[in-house]
PDB file of C-alpha atoms and ligand atoms in Angstrom:
ATOM      1  CA  MET A  25      51.301 -75.312  54.004  1.00 90.00           C
ATOM      2  CA  ALA A  26      49.010 -72.186  53.967  1.00 97.00           C
ATOM      3  CA  LEU A  27      45.796 -72.529  55.236  1.00 98.00           C
ATOM      4  CA  ILE A  28      43.228 -71.619  53.265  1.00 98.00           C
ATOM      5  CA  ILE A  29      40.128 -69.856  54.834  1.00 98.00           C
ATOM      6  CA  ASP A  30      36.543 -71.332  54.383  1.00 98.00           C
ATOM      7  CA  GLY A  31      34.822 -68.404  54.940  1.00 98.00           C
ATOM      8  CA  LYS A  32      31.681 -70.637  53.550  1.00 98.00           C
ATOM      9  CA  LYS A  33      32.064 -73.154  56.719  1.00 98.00           C
ATOM     10  CA  ILE A  34      32.367 -70.414  58.656  1.00 98.00           C
ATOM     11  CA  SER A  35      29.375 -68.319  57.735  1.00 98.00           C
ATOM     12  CA  LYS A  36      27.245 -71.789  57.634  1.00 98.00           C
ATOM     13  CA  GLU A  37      28.357 -72.040  62.061  1.00 98.00           C
ATOM     14  CA  ILE A  38      27.476 -68.119  62.888  1.00 98.00           C
ATOM     15  CA  LYS A  39      24.060 -68.867  61.027  1.00 98.00           C
ATOM     16  CA  ASP A  40      23.606 -71.772  62.852  1.00 98.00           C
ATOM     17  CA  GLU A  41      24.215 -70.087  66.692  1.00 98.00           C
ATOM     18  CA  LEU A  42      21.896 -67.746  65.110  1.00 98.00           C
ATOM     19  CA  LYS A  43      18.862 -69.902  64.126  1.00 98.00           C
ATOM     20  CA  GLU A  44      19.493 -71.815  67.065  1.00 98.00           C
ATOM     21  CA  LYS A  45      19.352 -68.306  69.098  1.00 97.00           C
ATOM     22  CA  VAL A  46      16.195 -67.284  67.295  1.00 97.00           C
ATOM     23  CA  THR A  47      14.450 -70.128  67.994  1.00 97.00           C
ATOM     24  CA  ALA A  48      15.272 -68.847  71.747  1.00 97.00           C
ATOM     25  CA  LEU A  49      13.930 -65.728  70.931  1.00 97.00           C
ATOM     26  CA  LYS A  50      10.708 -66.746  69.457  1.00 96.00           C
ATOM     27  CA  GLY A  51      10.163 -68.833  72.357  1.00 97.00           C
ATOM     28  CA  GLU A  52      10.310 -65.482  74.197  1.00 96.00           C
ATOM     29  CA  GLY A  53       7.338 -64.436  72.040  1.00 96.00           C
ATOM     30  CA  LYS A  54       9.676 -62.348  69.938  1.00 96.00           C
ATOM     31  CA  ASN A  55       9.444 -61.866  66.407  1.00 96.00           C
ATOM     32  CA  ILE A  56      12.710 -60.692  64.128  1.00 97.00           C
ATOM     33  CA  ALA A  57      11.715 -58.880  60.930  1.00 98.00           C
ATOM     34  CA  LEU A  58      14.265 -57.094  58.535  1.00 98.00           C
ATOM     35  CA  ALA A  59      12.366 -54.695  55.349  1.00 98.00           C
ATOM     36  CA  VAL A  60      14.201 -54.841  52.650  1.00 98.00           C
ATOM     37  CA  ILE A  61      13.588 -51.982  50.010  1.00 98.00           C
ATOM     38  CA  GLN A  62      14.714 -53.362  45.949  1.00 98.00           C
ATOM     39  CA  VAL A  63      14.493 -50.238  43.798  1.00 98.00           C
ATOM     40  CA  GLY A  64      14.161 -50.869  39.739  1.00 97.00           C
ATOM     41  CA  GLU A  65      15.809 -54.176  37.962  1.00 94.00           C
ATOM     42  CA  ASP A  66      19.058 -54.532  38.085  1.00 93.00           C
ATOM     43  CA  PRO A  67      19.242 -57.669  38.086  1.00 92.00           C
ATOM     44  CA  ALA A  68      23.012 -58.208  40.827  1.00 91.00           C
ATOM     45  CA  SER A  69      21.173 -56.426  43.049  1.00 94.00           C
ATOM     46  CA  SER A  70      17.645 -58.751  42.779  1.00 95.00           C
ATOM     47  CA  VAL A  71      20.666 -62.150  43.669  1.00 93.00           C
ATOM     48  CA  TYR A  72      21.170 -60.165  46.261  1.00 94.00           C
ATOM     49  CA  VAL A  73      18.567 -58.887  48.015  1.00 96.00           C
ATOM     50  CA  ASN A  74      16.815 -62.632  47.050  1.00 96.00           C
ATOM     51  CA  ASN A  75      20.669 -64.765  49.216  1.00 95.00           C
ATOM     52  CA  LYS A  76      19.379 -62.356  51.875  1.00 96.00           C
ATOM     53  CA  LYS A  77      15.974 -63.483  52.178  1.00 96.00           C
ATOM     54  CA  LYS A  78      17.207 -67.309  52.008  1.00 97.00           C
ATOM     55  CA  ALA A  79      19.516 -66.670  54.919  1.00 97.00           C
ATOM     56  CA  CYS A  80      16.522 -65.034  56.502  1.00 98.00           C
ATOM     57  CA  GLU A  81      14.077 -67.712  55.900  1.00 98.00           C
ATOM     58  CA  TYR A  82      16.997 -70.413  57.410  1.00 98.00           C
ATOM     59  CA  ILE A  83      18.024 -68.916  60.352  1.00 98.00           C
ATOM     60  CA  GLY A  84      14.121 -67.975  60.904  1.00 98.00           C
ATOM     61  CA  ILE A  85      13.710 -64.451  60.623  1.00 98.00           C
ATOM     62  CA  GLU A  86      10.596 -62.904  59.094  1.00 98.00           C
ATOM     63  CA  SER A  87      11.875 -61.009  55.769  1.00 97.00           C
ATOM     64  CA  LEU A  88       9.501 -58.140  54.302  1.00 97.00           C
ATOM     65  CA  SER A  89      10.138 -57.226  50.540  1.00 96.00           C
ATOM     66  CA  PHE A  90       9.240 -53.920  49.374  1.00 97.00           C
ATOM     67  CA  HIS A  91      10.484 -54.247  45.027  1.00 97.00           C
ATOM     68  CA  LEU A  92      10.120 -50.382  43.904  1.00 98.00           C
ATOM     69  CA  PRO A  93       9.697 -48.462  40.631  1.00 97.00           C
ATOM     70  CA  GLU A  94      13.029 -47.610  39.251  1.00 97.00           C
ATOM     71  CA  THR A  95      11.128 -44.297  38.297  1.00 97.00           C
ATOM     72  CA  ILE A  96      10.257 -43.703  42.295  1.00 98.00           C
ATOM     73  CA  THR A  97      10.622 -40.652  43.122  1.00 98.00           C
ATOM     74  CA  GLU A  98      13.562 -39.483  46.423  1.00 98.00           C
ATOM     75  CA  GLU A  99      10.893 -38.281  48.376  1.00 98.00           C
ATOM     76  CA  ASP A 100       8.728 -41.256  47.834  1.00 98.00           C
ATOM     77  CA  LEU A 101      11.303 -43.539  48.583  1.00 98.00           C
ATOM     78  CA  LEU A 102      12.244 -41.569  52.095  1.00 98.00           C
ATOM     79  CA  GLU A 103       8.402 -41.620  52.586  1.00 98.00           C
ATOM     80  CA  LYS A 104       8.925 -45.609  53.078  1.00 98.00           C
ATOM     81  CA  ILE A 105      11.644 -45.598  55.112  1.00 98.00           C
ATOM     82  CA  LYS A 106      10.194 -43.534  57.911  1.00 98.00           C
ATOM     83  CA  GLU A 107       7.485 -45.944  57.263  1.00 98.00           C
ATOM     84  CA  LEU A 108       9.081 -48.257  58.305  1.00 98.00           C
ATOM     85  CA  ASN A 109      11.174 -46.662  60.916  1.00 98.00           C
ATOM     86  CA  GLN A 110       7.774 -46.498  62.826  1.00 98.00           C
ATOM     87  CA  ASP A 111       6.309 -49.783  62.125  1.00 98.00           C
ATOM     88  CA  GLU A 112       7.230 -51.413  65.447  1.00 96.00           C
ATOM     89  CA  LYS A 113       7.198 -55.022  63.822  1.00 96.00           C
ATOM     90  CA  VAL A 114      10.239 -53.950  61.537  1.00 97.00           C
ATOM     91  CA  ASN A 115      13.484 -54.529  63.237  1.00 97.00           C
ATOM     92  CA  GLY A 116      16.334 -54.119  60.564  1.00 98.00           C
ATOM     93  CA  ILE A 117      15.531 -51.912  57.319  1.00 98.00           C
ATOM     94  CA  LEU A 118      18.196 -52.774  54.720  1.00 97.00           C
ATOM     95  CA  VAL A 119      18.503 -50.640  50.826  1.00 98.00           C
ATOM     96  CA  GLN A 120      20.072 -52.771  48.591  1.00 97.00           C
ATOM     97  CA  LEU A 121      22.825 -50.069  46.931  1.00 96.00           C
ATOM     98  CA  PRO A 122      22.821 -48.633  44.447  1.00 95.00           C
ATOM     99  CA  LEU A 123      20.035 -46.654  43.777  1.00 97.00           C
ATOM    100  CA  PRO A 124      18.606 -44.664  40.521  1.00 97.00           C
ATOM    101  CA  LYS A 125      20.530 -41.938  39.400  1.00 97.00           C
ATOM    102  CA  HIS A 126      18.379 -39.548  40.336  1.00 98.00           C
ATOM    103  CA  ILE A 127      18.466 -40.607  44.532  1.00 98.00           C
ATOM    104  CA  ASP A 128      20.903 -38.838  46.410  1.00 98.00           C
ATOM    105  CA  GLU A 129      22.046 -42.642  48.641  1.00 97.00           C
ATOM    106  CA  ASP A 130      23.763 -40.599  51.053  1.00 97.00           C
ATOM    107  CA  LYS A 131      20.033 -39.496  52.153  1.00 98.00           C
ATOM    108  CA  VAL A 132      18.723 -42.787  52.208  1.00 98.00           C
ATOM    109  CA  ILE A 133      20.595 -43.969  54.474  1.00 98.00           C
ATOM    110  CA  LYS A 134      20.582 -41.270  56.602  1.00 98.00           C
ATOM    111  CA  THR A 135      16.868 -41.405  56.993  1.00 98.00           C
ATOM    112  CA  ILE A 136      16.983 -45.572  57.860  1.00 98.00           C
ATOM    113  CA  ALA A 137      16.231 -44.882  61.853  1.00 98.00           C
ATOM    114  CA  PRO A 138      20.001 -46.051  63.765  1.00 97.00           C
ATOM    115  CA  GLU A 139      18.656 -48.201  65.795  1.00 97.00           C
ATOM    116  CA  LYS A 140      17.372 -50.099  62.339  1.00 98.00           C
ATOM    117  CA  ASP A 141      20.168 -49.234  60.863  1.00 98.00           C
ATOM    118  CA  VAL A 142      21.553 -53.004  60.041  1.00 98.00           C
ATOM    119  CA  ASP A 143      23.716 -52.278  57.325  1.00 97.00           C
ATOM    120  CA  GLY A 144      25.599 -49.858  59.340  1.00 97.00           C
ATOM    121  CA  PHE A 145      26.227 -46.982  56.816  1.00 97.00           C
ATOM    122  CA  HIS A 146      23.948 -44.636  58.972  1.00 97.00           C
ATOM    123  CA  PRO A 147      26.876 -41.725  59.975  1.00 97.00           C
ATOM    124  CA  GLN A 148      25.759 -42.545  63.759  1.00 98.00           C
ATOM    125  CA  SER A 149      27.045 -46.366  63.399  1.00 97.00           C
ATOM    126  CA  VAL A 150      29.729 -45.828  61.494  1.00 97.00           C
ATOM    127  CA  GLY A 151      30.561 -42.430  63.987  1.00 97.00           C
ATOM    128  CA  ALA A 152      30.305 -45.222  67.356  1.00 97.00           C
ATOM    129  CA  LEU A 153      32.068 -47.382  65.565  1.00 97.00           C
ATOM    130  CA  SER A 154      34.937 -44.520  65.799  1.00 96.00           C
ATOM    131  CA  ILE A 155      34.512 -43.946  69.305  1.00 96.00           C
ATOM    132  CA  GLY A 156      34.189 -46.820  70.900  1.00 93.00           C
ATOM    133  CA  GLN A 157      30.652 -47.793  71.375  1.00 95.00           C
ATOM    134  CA  LYS A 158      27.736 -50.082  70.417  1.00 94.00           C
ATOM    135  CA  GLY A 159      26.331 -49.797  66.843  1.00 96.00           C
ATOM    136  CA  PHE A 160      25.036 -51.824  64.327  1.00 98.00           C
ATOM    137  CA  VAL A 161      28.912 -52.106  62.699  1.00 97.00           C
ATOM    138  CA  SER A 162      29.405 -52.339  58.131  1.00 97.00           C
ATOM    139  CA  CYS A 163      28.471 -56.351  57.875  1.00 98.00           C
ATOM    140  CA  THR A 164      31.610 -56.831  55.415  1.00 98.00           C
ATOM    141  CA  PRO A 165      34.570 -55.860  57.041  1.00 98.00           C
ATOM    142  CA  ALA A 166      32.664 -57.495  60.097  1.00 98.00           C
ATOM    143  CA  GLY A 167      32.806 -60.928  58.597  1.00 98.00           C
ATOM    144  CA  VAL A 168      36.719 -60.351  57.848  1.00 98.00           C
ATOM    145  CA  ILE A 169      37.300 -59.585  62.043  1.00 98.00           C
ATOM    146  CA  GLN A 170      35.184 -63.077  62.525  1.00 98.00           C
ATOM    147  CA  LEU A 171      36.828 -65.419  59.074  1.00 98.00           C
ATOM    148  CA  LEU A 172      40.405 -64.605  61.655  1.00 98.00           C
ATOM    149  CA  LYS A 173      39.057 -64.448  64.969  1.00 98.00           C
ATOM    150  CA  ARG A 174      37.828 -68.419  64.396  1.00 98.00           C
ATOM    151  CA  SER A 175      39.975 -69.245  61.984  1.00 98.00           C
ATOM    152  CA  GLY A 176      42.901 -68.745  64.840  1.00 98.00           C
ATOM    153  CA  ILE A 177      43.936 -65.571  64.251  1.00 98.00           C
ATOM    154  CA  GLU A 178      45.724 -62.962  66.338  1.00 98.00           C
ATOM    155  CA  ILE A 179      45.171 -59.658  65.449  1.00 98.00           C
ATOM    156  CA  ALA A 180      46.322 -57.986  68.515  1.00 98.00           C
ATOM    157  CA  GLY A 181      49.839 -56.536  67.975  1.00 98.00           C
ATOM    158  CA  LYS A 182      49.906 -57.164  64.279  1.00 98.00           C
ATOM    159  CA  GLU A 183      50.636 -55.135  61.718  1.00 98.00           C
ATOM    160  CA  CYS A 184      47.302 -54.754  59.556  1.00 99.00           C
ATOM    161  CA  VAL A 185      47.508 -52.824  56.715  1.00 99.00           C
ATOM    162  CA  VAL A 186      44.432 -51.729  55.079  1.00 99.00           C
ATOM    163  CA  ILE A 187      44.172 -50.970  50.616  1.00 99.00           C
ATOM    164  CA  GLY A 188      41.059 -49.388  50.620  1.00 98.00           C
ATOM    165  CA  ARG A 189      39.652 -46.628  52.352  1.00 98.00           C
ATOM    166  CA  SER A 190      35.041 -46.444  51.001  1.00 97.00           C
ATOM    167  CA  ASN A 191      33.139 -45.579  53.855  1.00 95.00           C
ATOM    168  CA  ILE A 192      31.610 -49.268  53.271  1.00 94.00           C
ATOM    169  CA  VAL A 193      34.607 -51.676  53.350  1.00 97.00           C
ATOM    170  CA  GLY A 194      38.267 -50.367  54.170  1.00 98.00           C
ATOM    171  CA  LYS A 195      37.477 -47.541  56.810  1.00 98.00           C
ATOM    172  CA  PRO A 196      35.447 -49.391  58.957  1.00 98.00           C
ATOM    173  CA  MET A 197      38.396 -52.783  58.114  1.00 98.00           C
ATOM    174  CA  ALA A 198      40.730 -50.269  59.777  1.00 98.00           C
ATOM    175  CA  LEU A 199      38.757 -48.707  62.692  1.00 98.00           C
ATOM    176  CA  LEU A 200      37.614 -53.305  63.685  1.00 98.00           C
ATOM    177  CA  LEU A 201      41.111 -54.297  63.235  1.00 98.00           C
ATOM    178  CA  LEU A 202      41.893 -50.972  65.173  1.00 98.00           C
ATOM    179  CA  ARG A 203      39.403 -51.972  68.053  1.00 97.00           C
ATOM    180  CA  GLU A 204      41.030 -55.395  68.048  1.00 98.00           C
ATOM    181  CA  ASN A 205      44.375 -53.785  69.005  1.00 98.00           C
ATOM    182  CA  GLY A 206      46.541 -54.570  65.488  1.00 98.00           C
ATOM    183  CA  THR A 207      48.488 -51.552  64.236  1.00 98.00           C
ATOM    184  CA  VAL A 208      46.670 -50.184  61.366  1.00 98.00           C
ATOM    185  CA  THR A 209      47.671 -48.764  58.105  1.00 98.00           C
ATOM    186  CA  ILE A 210      45.357 -47.762  55.752  1.00 98.00           C
ATOM    187  CA  ALA A 211      46.542 -47.391  51.928  1.00 98.00           C
ATOM    188  CA  HIS A 212      45.086 -46.051  49.179  1.00 98.00           C
ATOM    189  CA  SER A 213      45.114 -44.735  45.400  1.00 98.00           C
ATOM    190  CA  ARG A 214      47.674 -41.925  46.573  1.00 98.00           C
ATOM    191  CA  THR A 215      49.831 -44.204  48.962  1.00 98.00           C
ATOM    192  CA  ALA A 216      53.766 -43.697  47.900  1.00 98.00           C
ATOM    193  CA  ASN A 217      55.933 -46.840  47.679  1.00 98.00           C
ATOM    194  CA  LEU A 218      51.896 -49.558  47.645  1.00 98.00           C
ATOM    195  CA  LYS A 219      54.712 -52.713  47.723  1.00 98.00           C
ATOM    196  CA  GLU A 220      56.229 -51.319  50.945  1.00 98.00           C
ATOM    197  CA  VAL A 221      53.512 -50.369  52.660  1.00 98.00           C
ATOM    198  CA  ALA A 222      51.506 -53.497  51.540  1.00 98.00           C
ATOM    199  CA  LYS A 223      55.556 -55.604  52.957  1.00 98.00           C
ATOM    200  CA  ARG A 224      55.081 -54.831  55.896  1.00 98.00           C
ATOM    201  CA  ALA A 225      51.047 -56.038  56.633  1.00 98.00           C
ATOM    202  CA  ASP A 226      51.070 -59.553  58.840  1.00 99.00           C
ATOM    203  CA  ILE A 227      47.628 -59.170  58.679  1.00 99.00           C
ATOM    204  CA  LEU A 228      46.397 -57.841  54.360  1.00 99.00           C
ATOM    205  CA  VAL A 229      43.437 -56.410  53.841  1.00 99.00           C
ATOM    206  CA  VAL A 230      42.726 -55.779  49.973  1.00 98.00           C
ATOM    207  CA  ALA A 231      39.394 -53.821  49.080  1.00 98.00           C
ATOM    208  CA  VAL A 232      41.161 -51.876  46.468  1.00 98.00           C
ATOM    209  CA  GLY A 233      38.544 -53.178  43.619  1.00 97.00           C
ATOM    210  CA  LYS A 234      41.159 -54.163  40.881  1.00 97.00           C
ATOM    211  CA  PRO A 235      40.614 -57.826  39.820  1.00 97.00           C
ATOM    212  CA  LYS A 236      44.247 -59.946  40.649  1.00 97.00           C
ATOM    213  CA  MET A 237      46.145 -56.365  41.120  1.00 98.00           C
ATOM    214  CA  ILE A 238      47.342 -57.966  44.122  1.00 98.00           C
ATOM    215  CA  ASP A 239      50.625 -60.219  43.266  1.00 98.00           C
ATOM    216  CA  SER A 240      53.470 -62.021  45.196  1.00 98.00           C
ATOM    217  CA  SER A 241      55.574 -58.858  45.039  1.00 98.00           C
ATOM    218  CA  TYR A 242      53.222 -57.124  47.708  1.00 98.00           C
ATOM    219  CA  ILE A 243      53.280 -59.956  50.275  1.00 98.00           C
ATOM    220  CA  LYS A 244      55.863 -60.399  52.926  1.00 98.00           C
ATOM    221  CA  GLU A 245      56.566 -64.091  53.582  1.00 98.00           C
ATOM    222  CA  GLY A 246      54.081 -65.796  55.787  1.00 98.00           C
ATOM    223  CA  ALA A 247      50.834 -62.876  55.941  1.00 98.00           C
ATOM    224  CA  VAL A 248      47.614 -63.663  56.082  1.00 99.00           C
ATOM    225  CA  VAL A 249      45.844 -62.512  53.611  1.00 99.00           C
ATOM    226  CA  ILE A 250      42.083 -61.643  53.345  1.00 99.00           C
ATOM    227  CA  ASP A 251      40.348 -61.056  50.154  1.00 98.00           C
ATOM    228  CA  VAL A 252      37.478 -58.766  49.681  1.00 98.00           C
ATOM    229  CA  GLY A 253      37.476 -58.130  46.162  1.00 97.00           C
ATOM    230  CA  ILE A 254      35.303 -59.960  43.865  1.00 95.00           C
ATOM    231  CA  HIS A 255      34.832 -59.720  39.605  1.00 95.00           C
ATOM    232  CA  ARG A 256      34.285 -61.383  36.828  1.00 91.00           C
ATOM    233  CA  ASN A 257      37.455 -62.222  34.737  1.00 87.00           C
ATOM    234  CA  GLU A 258      37.277 -62.767  30.583  1.00 86.00           C
ATOM    235  CA  GLU A 259      36.251 -66.465  31.120  1.00 90.00           C
ATOM    236  CA  ASN A 260      32.972 -65.145  33.485  1.00 91.00           C
ATOM    237  CA  LYS A 261      34.734 -66.942  36.536  1.00 93.00           C
ATOM    238  CA  LEU A 262      35.097 -64.841  40.416  1.00 95.00           C
ATOM    239  CA  CYS A 263      38.613 -63.658  41.296  1.00 96.00           C
ATOM    240  CA  GLY A 264      39.523 -61.256  44.009  1.00 98.00           C
ATOM    241  CA  ASP A 265      41.975 -58.142  44.135  1.00 98.00           C
ATOM    242  CA  VAL A 266      44.547 -60.531  45.096  1.00 98.00           C
ATOM    243  CA  ASP A 267      46.613 -62.611  42.239  1.00 98.00           C
ATOM    244  CA  TYR A 268      45.586 -65.830  44.029  1.00 98.00           C
ATOM    245  CA  ASP A 269      48.179 -68.056  42.451  1.00 97.00           C
ATOM    246  CA  ASP A 270      51.436 -66.180  42.550  1.00 98.00           C
ATOM    247  CA  VAL A 271      50.931 -65.235  45.904  1.00 98.00           C
ATOM    248  CA  ILE A 272      49.714 -68.840  47.502  1.00 98.00           C
ATOM    249  CA  GLU A 273      53.131 -70.229  47.958  1.00 98.00           C
ATOM    250  CA  HIS A 274      54.186 -67.010  50.045  1.00 98.00           C
ATOM    251  CA  VAL A 275      51.268 -66.834  53.018  1.00 98.00           C
ATOM    252  CA  SER A 276      50.073 -68.115  55.959  1.00 98.00           C
ATOM    253  CA  ALA A 277      47.041 -68.004  54.967  1.00 98.00           C
ATOM    254  CA  ILE A 278      44.564 -66.510  52.755  1.00 98.00           C
ATOM    255  CA  THR A 279      41.102 -66.042  52.202  1.00 98.00           C
ATOM    256  CA  PRO A 280      40.227 -68.065  48.847  1.00 98.00           C
ATOM    257  CA  VAL A 281      37.118 -65.678  46.563  1.00 98.00           C
ATOM    258  CA  PRO A 282      34.124 -67.475  45.391  1.00 96.00           C
ATOM    259  CA  GLY A 283      34.157 -68.840  49.264  1.00 97.00           C
ATOM    260  CA  GLY A 284      36.285 -66.321  51.771  1.00 98.00           C
ATOM    261  CA  VAL A 285      34.665 -63.114  52.699  1.00 98.00           C
ATOM    262  CA  GLY A 286      31.465 -63.030  49.993  1.00 95.00           C
ATOM    263  CA  PRO A 287      29.477 -65.530  52.342  1.00 96.00           C
ATOM    264  CA  MET A 288      30.202 -63.486  55.454  1.00 98.00           C
ATOM    265  CA  THR A 289      28.801 -60.346  54.637  1.00 97.00           C
ATOM    266  CA  ILE A 290      25.404 -62.197  54.333  1.00 96.00           C
ATOM    267  CA  ALA A 291      25.629 -63.918  57.790  1.00 98.00           C
ATOM    268  CA  MET A 292      26.965 -60.934  59.519  1.00 98.00           C
ATOM    269  CA  LEU A 293      23.686 -58.782  58.420  1.00 98.00           C
ATOM    270  CA  MET A 294      21.648 -61.903  60.313  1.00 98.00           C
ATOM    271  CA  ASN A 295      24.223 -61.329  63.222  1.00 98.00           C
ATOM    272  CA  ASN A 296      22.779 -57.588  63.285  1.00 98.00           C
ATOM    273  CA  CYS A 297      19.547 -58.470  62.781  1.00 97.00           C
ATOM    274  CA  VAL A 298      19.438 -60.776  65.308  1.00 97.00           C
ATOM    275  CA  SER A 299      21.534 -58.410  68.152  1.00 96.00           C
ATOM    276  CA  SER A 300      19.029 -55.374  66.537  1.00 93.00           C
ATOM    277  CA  ILE A 301      16.683 -57.410  69.311  1.00 90.00           C
ATOM    278  CA  GLU A 302      18.907 -58.326  71.916  1.00 76.00           C
TER     279      GLU A 302
HETATM  280  P1  LIG B  11      35.535 -48.675  46.302  1.00 74.48           P
HETATM  281  O1  LIG B  11      35.586 -48.933  45.048  1.00 74.48           O
HETATM  282  O2  LIG B  11      34.611 -47.590  46.843  1.00 74.48           O
HETATM  283  O3  LIG B  11      37.099 -48.828  46.838  1.00 74.48           O
HETATM  284  C1  LIG B  11      38.424 -48.764  46.522  1.00 74.48           C
HETATM  285  C2  LIG B  11      39.923 -48.397  47.163  1.00 74.48           C
HETATM  286  O4  LIG B  11      40.504 -48.853  46.941  1.00 74.48           O
HETATM  287  C3  LIG B  11      40.112 -46.779  46.991  1.00 74.48           C
HETATM  288  O5  LIG B  11      39.963 -46.054  48.667  1.00 74.48           O
HETATM  289  C4  LIG B  11      40.557 -46.243  46.518  1.00 74.48           C
HETATM  290  O6  LIG B  11      41.506 -45.540  47.123  1.00 74.48           O
HETATM  291  C5  LIG B  11      41.585 -47.523  46.503  1.00 74.48           C
HETATM  292  N1  LIG B  11      42.123 -47.660  45.310  1.00 74.48           N
HETATM  293  C6  LIG B  11      42.649 -48.341  43.896  1.00 74.48           C
HETATM  294  N2  LIG B  11      42.261 -48.750  43.148  1.00 74.48           N
HETATM  295  C7  LIG B  11      43.701 -48.244  43.731  1.00 74.48           C
HETATM  296  C8  LIG B  11      45.211 -48.705  43.584  1.00 74.48           C
HETATM  297  N3  LIG B  11      46.007 -48.986  42.407  1.00 74.48           N
HETATM  298  N4  LIG B  11      46.320 -48.625  44.558  1.00 74.48           N
HETATM  299  C9  LIG B  11      45.519 -48.246  46.122  1.00 74.48           C
HETATM  300  N5  LIG B  11      44.860 -48.431  46.534  1.00 74.48           N
HETATM  301  C10 LIG B  11      43.456 -48.340  45.549  1.00 74.48           C
HETATM  302  O7  LIG B  11      35.951 -50.572  46.234  1.00 74.48           O
HETATM  303  P2  LIG B  11      35.005 -51.515  47.309  1.00 74.48           P
HETATM  304  O8  LIG B  11      35.569 -50.296  48.930  1.00 74.48           O
HETATM  305  O9  LIG B  11      33.664 -50.880  47.701  1.00 74.48           O
HETATM  306  O10 LIG B  11      35.090 -51.968  46.915  1.00 74.48           O
HETATM  307  C11 LIG B  11      36.449 -53.462  46.945  1.00 74.48           C
HETATM  308  C12 LIG B  11      35.950 -54.228  46.509  1.00 74.48           C
HETATM  309  O11 LIG B  11      35.580 -55.163  47.311  1.00 74.48           O
HETATM  310  C13 LIG B  11      35.558 -54.612  45.003  1.00 74.48           C
HETATM  311  O12 LIG B  11      35.898 -55.565  43.827  1.00 74.48           O
HETATM  312  C14 LIG B  11      33.854 -54.534  45.794  1.00 74.48           C
HETATM  313  O13 LIG B  11      33.362 -55.923  45.009  1.00 74.48           O
HETATM  314  C15 LIG B  11      34.199 -55.778  46.804  1.00 74.48           C
HETATM  315  N6  LIG B  11      32.686 -56.065  47.793  1.00 74.48           N
HETATM  316  C16 LIG B  11      32.723 -57.015  48.267  1.00 74.48           C
HETATM  317  C17 LIG B  11      31.961 -57.402  49.410  1.00 74.48           C
HETATM  318  C18 LIG B  11      31.543 -59.298  50.135  1.00 74.48           C
HETATM  319  O14 LIG B  11      30.831 -59.341  50.405  1.00 74.48           O
HETATM  320  N7  LIG B  11      33.019 -59.824  49.857  1.00 74.48           N
HETATM  321  C19 LIG B  11      31.193 -56.481  49.207  1.00 74.48           C
HETATM  322  C20 LIG B  11      31.957 -54.893  48.807  1.00 74.48           C
HETATM  323  C21 LIG B  11      32.877 -54.906  48.450  1.00 74.48           C
HETATM  324  P3  LIG B  11      40.907 -43.873  46.726  1.00 74.48           P
HETATM  325  O15 LIG B  11      40.201 -43.422  48.020  1.00 74.48           O
HETATM  326  O16 LIG B  11      42.090 -42.874  47.296  1.00 74.48           O
HETATM  327  O17 LIG B  11      39.975 -43.572  45.680  1.00 74.48           O
END
């Protein structure tokens, strides 16, 4: 029987640990505040922003909301970020992506002060991760590491294959697995013989952005499969990048969608906020 890795339970554990830490910090007179900037009215972004606010409330982090109009100029948005960079009461700054097309996301990310970059997207944060220095780590891949560790899955010495090389998931995921002493391969749309590459994996992390693309023909018997993908299928139900029903008999452990990687992203964001003050 495969272990179904329970992301909801593990993220709750992490949030409860953080809540205790925040209570202790408050006892020392230290308050944590996260500034969340949303631009425009994208409904998915509104849901994410709202979930982040709820998580802050649960843990005891103050959330400062800045809902800016779709028509805001890039210059004005950058000014707002600079103002928050200077504000000593603000520990973390998060700009909800995606942004409207007239705003350069890279410029926005680079404008956030690295010491407040709780999303871990700033080039300095990414660079620190790649050379093994301290810094904020992108939340979704950090969440995957926690899922593995807290499920008792050893990473050191394992063959790890990450399918996907995006800046926010695939690349930092590979660096984190390497930091944990995995032997890491990164696969992408130009990888030759993807099935053979995937079948090497003791731990297969899938962040390909294609619903149910990975079926049992990509899986080594007994592999651990982490499904980062989130999609809505024809029946409007959530599904991942992995064909769960097809692979379940072949894996030793797997994350479901929903209830796997998804809940971990916010938990790790909260973790980054707390570590910003520690
Ligand atoms: P991107 O679209 O930015 O990246 C997808 C990656 O998959 C690219 O590197 C691409 O390769 C690769 N790829 C695409 N098609 C193939 C293929 N046929 N064979 C092999 N590789 C392929 O996606 P993200 O990394 O942002 O997200 C991945 C998934 O994770 C999405 O479903 C997203 O919704 C989900 N997600 C979930 C989060 C969560 O909280 N659970 C958070 C973030 C993302 P190439 O570089 O060559 O184009």
